[in-house]
Structure formats: structure tokens, C-alpha cells
PDB file of C-alpha atoms in Angstrom:
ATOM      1  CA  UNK G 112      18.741  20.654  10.509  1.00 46.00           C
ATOM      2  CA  UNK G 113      16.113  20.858   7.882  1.00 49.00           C
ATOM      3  CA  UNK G 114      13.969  17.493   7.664  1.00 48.00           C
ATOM      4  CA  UNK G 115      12.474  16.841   3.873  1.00 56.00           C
ATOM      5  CA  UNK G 116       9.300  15.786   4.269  1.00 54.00           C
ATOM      6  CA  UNK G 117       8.797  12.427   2.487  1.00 74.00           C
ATOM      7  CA  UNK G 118       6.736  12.030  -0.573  1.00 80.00           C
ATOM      8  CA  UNK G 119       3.768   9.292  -0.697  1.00 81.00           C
ATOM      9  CA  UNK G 120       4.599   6.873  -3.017  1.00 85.00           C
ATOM     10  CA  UNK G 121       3.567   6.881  -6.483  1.00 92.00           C
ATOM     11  CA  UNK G 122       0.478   4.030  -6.695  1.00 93.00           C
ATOM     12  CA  UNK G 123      -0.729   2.892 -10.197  1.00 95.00           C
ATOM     13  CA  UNK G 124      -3.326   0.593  -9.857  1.00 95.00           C
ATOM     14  CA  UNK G 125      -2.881  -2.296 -13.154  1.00 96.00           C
ATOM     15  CA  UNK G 126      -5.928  -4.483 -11.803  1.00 95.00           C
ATOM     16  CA  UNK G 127      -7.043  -7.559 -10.133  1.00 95.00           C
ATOM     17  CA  UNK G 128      -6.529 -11.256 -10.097  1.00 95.00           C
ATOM     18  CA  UNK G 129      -8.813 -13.536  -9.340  1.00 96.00           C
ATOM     19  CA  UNK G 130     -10.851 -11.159  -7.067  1.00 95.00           C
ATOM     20  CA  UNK G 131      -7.813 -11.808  -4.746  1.00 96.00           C
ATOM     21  CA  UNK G 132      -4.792  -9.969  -5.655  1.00 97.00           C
ATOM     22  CA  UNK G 133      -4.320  -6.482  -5.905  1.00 97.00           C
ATOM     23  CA  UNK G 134      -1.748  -6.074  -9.358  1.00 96.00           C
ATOM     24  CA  UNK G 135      -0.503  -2.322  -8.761  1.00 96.00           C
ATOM     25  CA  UNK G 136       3.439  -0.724  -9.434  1.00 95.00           C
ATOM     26  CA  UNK G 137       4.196   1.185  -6.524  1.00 93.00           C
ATOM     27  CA  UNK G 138       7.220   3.452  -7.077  1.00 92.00           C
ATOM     28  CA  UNK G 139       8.430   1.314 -10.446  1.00 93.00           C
ATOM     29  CA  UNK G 140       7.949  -2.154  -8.576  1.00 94.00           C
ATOM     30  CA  UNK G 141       5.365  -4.384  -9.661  1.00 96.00           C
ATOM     31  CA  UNK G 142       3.152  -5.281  -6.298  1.00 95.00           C
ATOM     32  CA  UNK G 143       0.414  -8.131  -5.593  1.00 96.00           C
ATOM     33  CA  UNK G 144      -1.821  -7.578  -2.983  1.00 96.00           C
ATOM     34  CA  UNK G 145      -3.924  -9.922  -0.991  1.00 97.00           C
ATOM     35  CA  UNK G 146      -6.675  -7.865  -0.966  1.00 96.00           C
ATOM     36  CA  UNK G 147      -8.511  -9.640   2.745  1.00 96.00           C
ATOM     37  CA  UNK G 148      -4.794 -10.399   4.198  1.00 96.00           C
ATOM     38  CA  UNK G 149      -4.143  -6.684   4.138  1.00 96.00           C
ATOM     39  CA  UNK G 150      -7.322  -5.248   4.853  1.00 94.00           C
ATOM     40  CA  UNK G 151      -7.837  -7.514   8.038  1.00 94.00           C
ATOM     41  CA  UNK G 152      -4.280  -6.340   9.058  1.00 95.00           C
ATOM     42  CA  UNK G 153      -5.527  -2.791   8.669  1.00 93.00           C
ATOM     43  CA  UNK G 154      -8.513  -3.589  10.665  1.00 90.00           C
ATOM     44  CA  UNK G 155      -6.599  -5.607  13.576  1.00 91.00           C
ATOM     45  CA  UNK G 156      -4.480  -2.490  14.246  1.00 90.00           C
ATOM     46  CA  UNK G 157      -7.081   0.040  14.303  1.00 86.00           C
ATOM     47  CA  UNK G 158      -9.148  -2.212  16.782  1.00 85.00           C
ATOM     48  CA  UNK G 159      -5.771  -2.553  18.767  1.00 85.00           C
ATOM     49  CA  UNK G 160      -5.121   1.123  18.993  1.00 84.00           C
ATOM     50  CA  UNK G 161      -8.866   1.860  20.029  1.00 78.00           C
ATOM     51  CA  UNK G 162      -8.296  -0.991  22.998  1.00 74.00           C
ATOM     52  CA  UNK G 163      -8.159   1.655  26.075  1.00 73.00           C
ATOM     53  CA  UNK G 164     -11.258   3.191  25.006  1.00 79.00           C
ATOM     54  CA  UNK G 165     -14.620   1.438  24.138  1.00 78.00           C
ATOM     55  CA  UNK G 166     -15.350   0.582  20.153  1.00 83.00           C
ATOM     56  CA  UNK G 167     -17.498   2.787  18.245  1.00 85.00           C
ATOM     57  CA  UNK G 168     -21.233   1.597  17.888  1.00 90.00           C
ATOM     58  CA  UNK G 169     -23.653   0.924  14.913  1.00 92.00           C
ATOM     59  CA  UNK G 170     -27.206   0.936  16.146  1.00 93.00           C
ATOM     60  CA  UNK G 171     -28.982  -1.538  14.604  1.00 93.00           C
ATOM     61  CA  UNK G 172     -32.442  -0.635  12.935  1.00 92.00           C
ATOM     62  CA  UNK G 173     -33.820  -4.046  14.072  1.00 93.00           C
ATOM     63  CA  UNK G 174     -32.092  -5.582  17.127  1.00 94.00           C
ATOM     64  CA  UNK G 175     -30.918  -9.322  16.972  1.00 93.00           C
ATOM     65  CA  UNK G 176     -32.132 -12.387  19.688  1.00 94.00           C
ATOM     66  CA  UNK G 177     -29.949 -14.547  20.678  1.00 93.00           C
ATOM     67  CA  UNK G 178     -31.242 -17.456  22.775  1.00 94.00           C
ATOM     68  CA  UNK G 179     -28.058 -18.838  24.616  1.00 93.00           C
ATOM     69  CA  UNK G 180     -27.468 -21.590  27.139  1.00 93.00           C
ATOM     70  CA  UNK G 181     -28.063 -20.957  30.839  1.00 92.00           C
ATOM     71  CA  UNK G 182     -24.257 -20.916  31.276  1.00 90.00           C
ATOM     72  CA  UNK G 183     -23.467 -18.075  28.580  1.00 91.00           C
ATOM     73  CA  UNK G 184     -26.978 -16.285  29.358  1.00 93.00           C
ATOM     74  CA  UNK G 185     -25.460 -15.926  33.204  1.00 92.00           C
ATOM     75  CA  UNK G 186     -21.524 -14.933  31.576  1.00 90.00           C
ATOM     76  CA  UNK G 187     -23.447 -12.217  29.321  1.00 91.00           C
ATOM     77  CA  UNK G 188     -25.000 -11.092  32.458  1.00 92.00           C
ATOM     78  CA  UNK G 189     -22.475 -10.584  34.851  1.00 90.00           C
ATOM     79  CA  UNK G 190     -20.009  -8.947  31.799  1.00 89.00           C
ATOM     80  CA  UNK G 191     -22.142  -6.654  30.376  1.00 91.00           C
ATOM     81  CA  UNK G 192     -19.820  -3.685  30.884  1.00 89.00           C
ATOM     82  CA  UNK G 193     -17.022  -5.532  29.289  1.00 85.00           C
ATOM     83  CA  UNK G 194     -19.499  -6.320  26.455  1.00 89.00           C
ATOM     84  CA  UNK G 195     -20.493  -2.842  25.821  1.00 90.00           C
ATOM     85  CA  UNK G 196     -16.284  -1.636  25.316  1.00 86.00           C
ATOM     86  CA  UNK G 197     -15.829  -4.471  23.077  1.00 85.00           C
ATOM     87  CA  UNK G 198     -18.835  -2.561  20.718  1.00 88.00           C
ATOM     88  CA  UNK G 199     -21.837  -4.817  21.294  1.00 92.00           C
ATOM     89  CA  UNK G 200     -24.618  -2.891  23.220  1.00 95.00           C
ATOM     90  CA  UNK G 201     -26.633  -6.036  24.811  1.00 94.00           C
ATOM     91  CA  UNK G 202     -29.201  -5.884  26.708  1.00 94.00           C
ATOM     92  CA  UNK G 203     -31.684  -8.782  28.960  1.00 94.00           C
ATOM     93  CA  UNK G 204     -34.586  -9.991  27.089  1.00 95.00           C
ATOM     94  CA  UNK G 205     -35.503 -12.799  29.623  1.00 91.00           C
ATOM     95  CA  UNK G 206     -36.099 -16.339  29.718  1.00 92.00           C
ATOM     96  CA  UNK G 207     -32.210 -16.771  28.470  1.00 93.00           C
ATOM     97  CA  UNK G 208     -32.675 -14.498  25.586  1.00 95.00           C
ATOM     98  CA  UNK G 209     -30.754 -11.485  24.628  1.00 95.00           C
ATOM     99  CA  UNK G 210     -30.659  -8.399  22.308  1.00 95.00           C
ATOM    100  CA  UNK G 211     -27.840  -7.272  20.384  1.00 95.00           C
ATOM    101  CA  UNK G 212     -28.992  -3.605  19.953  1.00 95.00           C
ATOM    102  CA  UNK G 213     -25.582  -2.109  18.675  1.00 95.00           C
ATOM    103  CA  UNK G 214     -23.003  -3.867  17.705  1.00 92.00           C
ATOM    104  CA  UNK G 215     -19.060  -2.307  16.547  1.00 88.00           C
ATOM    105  CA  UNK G 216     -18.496   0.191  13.493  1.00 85.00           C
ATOM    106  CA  UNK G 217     -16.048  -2.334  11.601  1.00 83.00           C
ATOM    107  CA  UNK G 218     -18.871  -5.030  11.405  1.00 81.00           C
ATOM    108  CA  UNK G 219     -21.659  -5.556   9.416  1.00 76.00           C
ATOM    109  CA  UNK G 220     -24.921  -7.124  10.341  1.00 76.00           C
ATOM    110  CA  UNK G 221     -24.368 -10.367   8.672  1.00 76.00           C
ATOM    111  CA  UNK G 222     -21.166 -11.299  10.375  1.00 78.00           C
ATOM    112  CA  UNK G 223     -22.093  -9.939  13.820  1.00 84.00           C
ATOM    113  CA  UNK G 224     -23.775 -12.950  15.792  1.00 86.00           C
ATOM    114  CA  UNK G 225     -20.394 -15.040  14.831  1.00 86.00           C
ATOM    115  CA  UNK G 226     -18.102 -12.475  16.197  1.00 86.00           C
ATOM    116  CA  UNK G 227     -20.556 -11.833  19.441  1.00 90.00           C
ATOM    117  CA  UNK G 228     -20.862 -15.681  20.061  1.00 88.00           C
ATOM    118  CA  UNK G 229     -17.010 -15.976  19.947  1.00 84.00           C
ATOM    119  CA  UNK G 230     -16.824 -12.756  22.598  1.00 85.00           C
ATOM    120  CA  UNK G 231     -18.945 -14.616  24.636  1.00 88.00           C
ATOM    121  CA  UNK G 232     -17.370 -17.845  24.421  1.00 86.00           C
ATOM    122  CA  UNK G 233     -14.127 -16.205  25.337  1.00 82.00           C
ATOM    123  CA  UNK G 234     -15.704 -14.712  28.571  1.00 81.00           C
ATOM    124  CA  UNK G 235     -17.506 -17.891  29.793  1.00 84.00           C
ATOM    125  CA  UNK G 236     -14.116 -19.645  29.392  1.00 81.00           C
ATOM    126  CA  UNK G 237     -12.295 -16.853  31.696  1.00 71.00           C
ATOM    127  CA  UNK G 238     -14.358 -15.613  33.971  1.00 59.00           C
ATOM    128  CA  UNK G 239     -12.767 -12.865  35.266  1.00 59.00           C
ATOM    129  CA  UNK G 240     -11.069 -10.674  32.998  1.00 61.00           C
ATOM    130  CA  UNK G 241     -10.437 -11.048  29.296  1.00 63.00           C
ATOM    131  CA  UNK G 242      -6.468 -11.587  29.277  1.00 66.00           C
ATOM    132  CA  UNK G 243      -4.458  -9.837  26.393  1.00 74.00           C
ATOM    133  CA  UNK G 244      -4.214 -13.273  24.548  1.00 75.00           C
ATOM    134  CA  UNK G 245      -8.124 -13.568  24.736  1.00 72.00           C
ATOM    135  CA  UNK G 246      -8.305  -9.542  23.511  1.00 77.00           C
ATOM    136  CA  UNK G 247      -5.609  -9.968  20.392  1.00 83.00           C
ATOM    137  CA  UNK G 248      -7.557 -13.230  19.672  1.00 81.00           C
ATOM    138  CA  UNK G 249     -10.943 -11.609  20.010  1.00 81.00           C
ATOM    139  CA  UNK G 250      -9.610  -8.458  17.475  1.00 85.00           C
ATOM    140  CA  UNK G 251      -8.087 -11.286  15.023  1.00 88.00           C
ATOM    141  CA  UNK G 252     -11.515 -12.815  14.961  1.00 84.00           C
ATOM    142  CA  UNK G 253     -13.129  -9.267  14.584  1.00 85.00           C
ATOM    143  CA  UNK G 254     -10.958  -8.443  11.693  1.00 89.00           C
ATOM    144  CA  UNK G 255     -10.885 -11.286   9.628  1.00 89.00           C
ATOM    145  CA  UNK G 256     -14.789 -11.121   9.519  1.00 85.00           C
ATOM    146  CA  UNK G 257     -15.192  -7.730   8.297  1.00 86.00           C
ATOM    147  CA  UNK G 258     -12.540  -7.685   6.067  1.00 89.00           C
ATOM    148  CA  UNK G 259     -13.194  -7.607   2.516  1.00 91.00           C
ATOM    149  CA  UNK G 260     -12.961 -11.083   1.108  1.00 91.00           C
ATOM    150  CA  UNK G 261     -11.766 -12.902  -1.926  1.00 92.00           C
ATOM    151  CA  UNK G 262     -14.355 -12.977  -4.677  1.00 93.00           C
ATOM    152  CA  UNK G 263     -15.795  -9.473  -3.335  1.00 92.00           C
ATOM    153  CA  UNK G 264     -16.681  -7.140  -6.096  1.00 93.00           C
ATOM    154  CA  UNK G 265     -14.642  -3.970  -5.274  1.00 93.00           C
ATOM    155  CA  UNK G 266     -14.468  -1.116  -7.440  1.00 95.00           C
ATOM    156  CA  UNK G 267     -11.388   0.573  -8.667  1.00 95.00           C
ATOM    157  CA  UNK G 268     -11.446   3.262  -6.207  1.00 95.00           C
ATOM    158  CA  UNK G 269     -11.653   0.787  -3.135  1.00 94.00           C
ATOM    159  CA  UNK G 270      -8.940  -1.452  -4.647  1.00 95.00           C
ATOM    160  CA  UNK G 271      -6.770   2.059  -4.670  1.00 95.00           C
ATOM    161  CA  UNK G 272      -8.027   3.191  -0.868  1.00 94.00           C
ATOM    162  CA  UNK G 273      -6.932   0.064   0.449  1.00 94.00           C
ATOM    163  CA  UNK G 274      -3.354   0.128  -1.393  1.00 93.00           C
ATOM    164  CA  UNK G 275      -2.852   3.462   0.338  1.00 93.00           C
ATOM    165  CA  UNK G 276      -3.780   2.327   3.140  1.00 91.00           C
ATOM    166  CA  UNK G 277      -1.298  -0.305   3.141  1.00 88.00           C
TER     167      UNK G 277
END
């Protein structure tokens, strides 16, 4: 039996609305895209497929401080390890301070603290182990903030990455 190997589709990229919608015909249909809906769905599964082994790292060329309370200061503490495979390398500063040295590949410095503050929310709230729930939640919440967003400026050839992509 001879398998034919099957042909990418055809993507012509017509444009954008609103800095939203990706307008492209994809094999002679007319497509809209939601540009952050499908790029955070792209990002979700990649961090779900990467969950046995520990997220690639960014170092960052100036750390961050995070002061936190005395409860999350003692959960950061006593989860470090869990910290470092979710992609944030954290170390102790004292006096209830922290520094986020490295923090995962898919995020940017500006969305970062949010995304660390909900990972350690999560862990002060379960104490032991971060349940599956508490993981797909965490890589939901990873996803939709680095994820382009509505209103981003993208050039042509990102618009066309990301519909290949899909």
C-alpha cells in the first residue's frame, strides 16, 4: 500500500481586521482568524507537551524582587524545585524578598510577575503537589499572557507564521 503524502494547504493571506482577525482563503475558503484565541491555543499545547520535562529558561539581564507575604515567602521556599520546572529560576533574597532570575521562554518580561504571582498563589493554596487542574489552569494562564493580543502590530509575515501554525 502506497500512502500519498498530503499536501499543506494552500494559505493566501487577504489581511487584517481590526488588529483582531486574521482574513486569509485557505484552500478556496475564506477564513477569519482570532489572531490571540489561536495563538494562546498554540501556546497551551506546546506548554502541555513540555509538562514531563522542566520549561525552557530566559535569563533575565536584570533580575526582578518580589516582596511577598510571610505566607507565600514560606510556599516559595519550600517549592522551589517545583518552581524551577514550571520555568521561573527563583532564588532567596531575605527579609521576605525574592528574585526572579529566569523566568520561561514563552514569556516576556512585562507579563512575568503576573504569571509568577498566580504560580505561587496556586501552590500556597495546595500545598502539596500542584494537581493536573492547578497545572492546565496554570498553562491557560501562561498562554493567554504571552499570546499576541488584539491591537498588536504584527507584520505580514507573523500574521502568515501563525496561520500555518494553526
Amino acid at each position: 500500500v502506497v500512502m500519498e503524502s498530503q499536501q499543506p494547504p494552500e494559505i493566501r493571506l487577504i489581511g487584517e481586521l481590526f488588529q483582531t482577525y486574521i482574513l486569509a482563503e485557505i484552500d478556496g475558503m475564506f477564513v477569519a482568524v482570532d489572531k490571540h484565541a489561536a495563538h494562546e491555543r498554540i501556546l497551551y499545547e506546546e506548554l502541555k507537551a513540555q509538562n514531563d520535562h522542566p520549561m525552557e529558561r530566559q535569563l533575565l539581564l536584570s533580575p526582578i524582587r518580589l516582596t511577598l507575604s510571610r505566607e507565600e515567602y514560606g510556599c516559595v521556599l519550600d517549592h522551589l524545585e517545583q518552581i524551577q520546572h514550571m520555568g521561573f529560576l527563583a532564588e532567596n533574597f531575605g527579609d521576605s524578598s525574592i528574585l526572579i532570575r529566569e523566568i520561561p521562554l514563552v514569556l516576556d518580561q512585562h507579563n512575568c510577575q503576573e504569571v509568577f504571582e498566580d504560580l505561587i498563589n496556586n501552590i500556597c493554596q495546595n500545598k502539596k503537589d500542584i494537581t493536573p487542574k492547578v497545572l492546565d489552569d496554570l498553562y491557560h494562564s501562561m498562554a493567554c499572557k504571552a499570546a499576541i493580543k488584539a491591537n498588536d502590530h504584527n507584520t505580514p509575515e507573523e500574521l502568515y507564521q501563525l496561520l500555518q501554525r494553526v
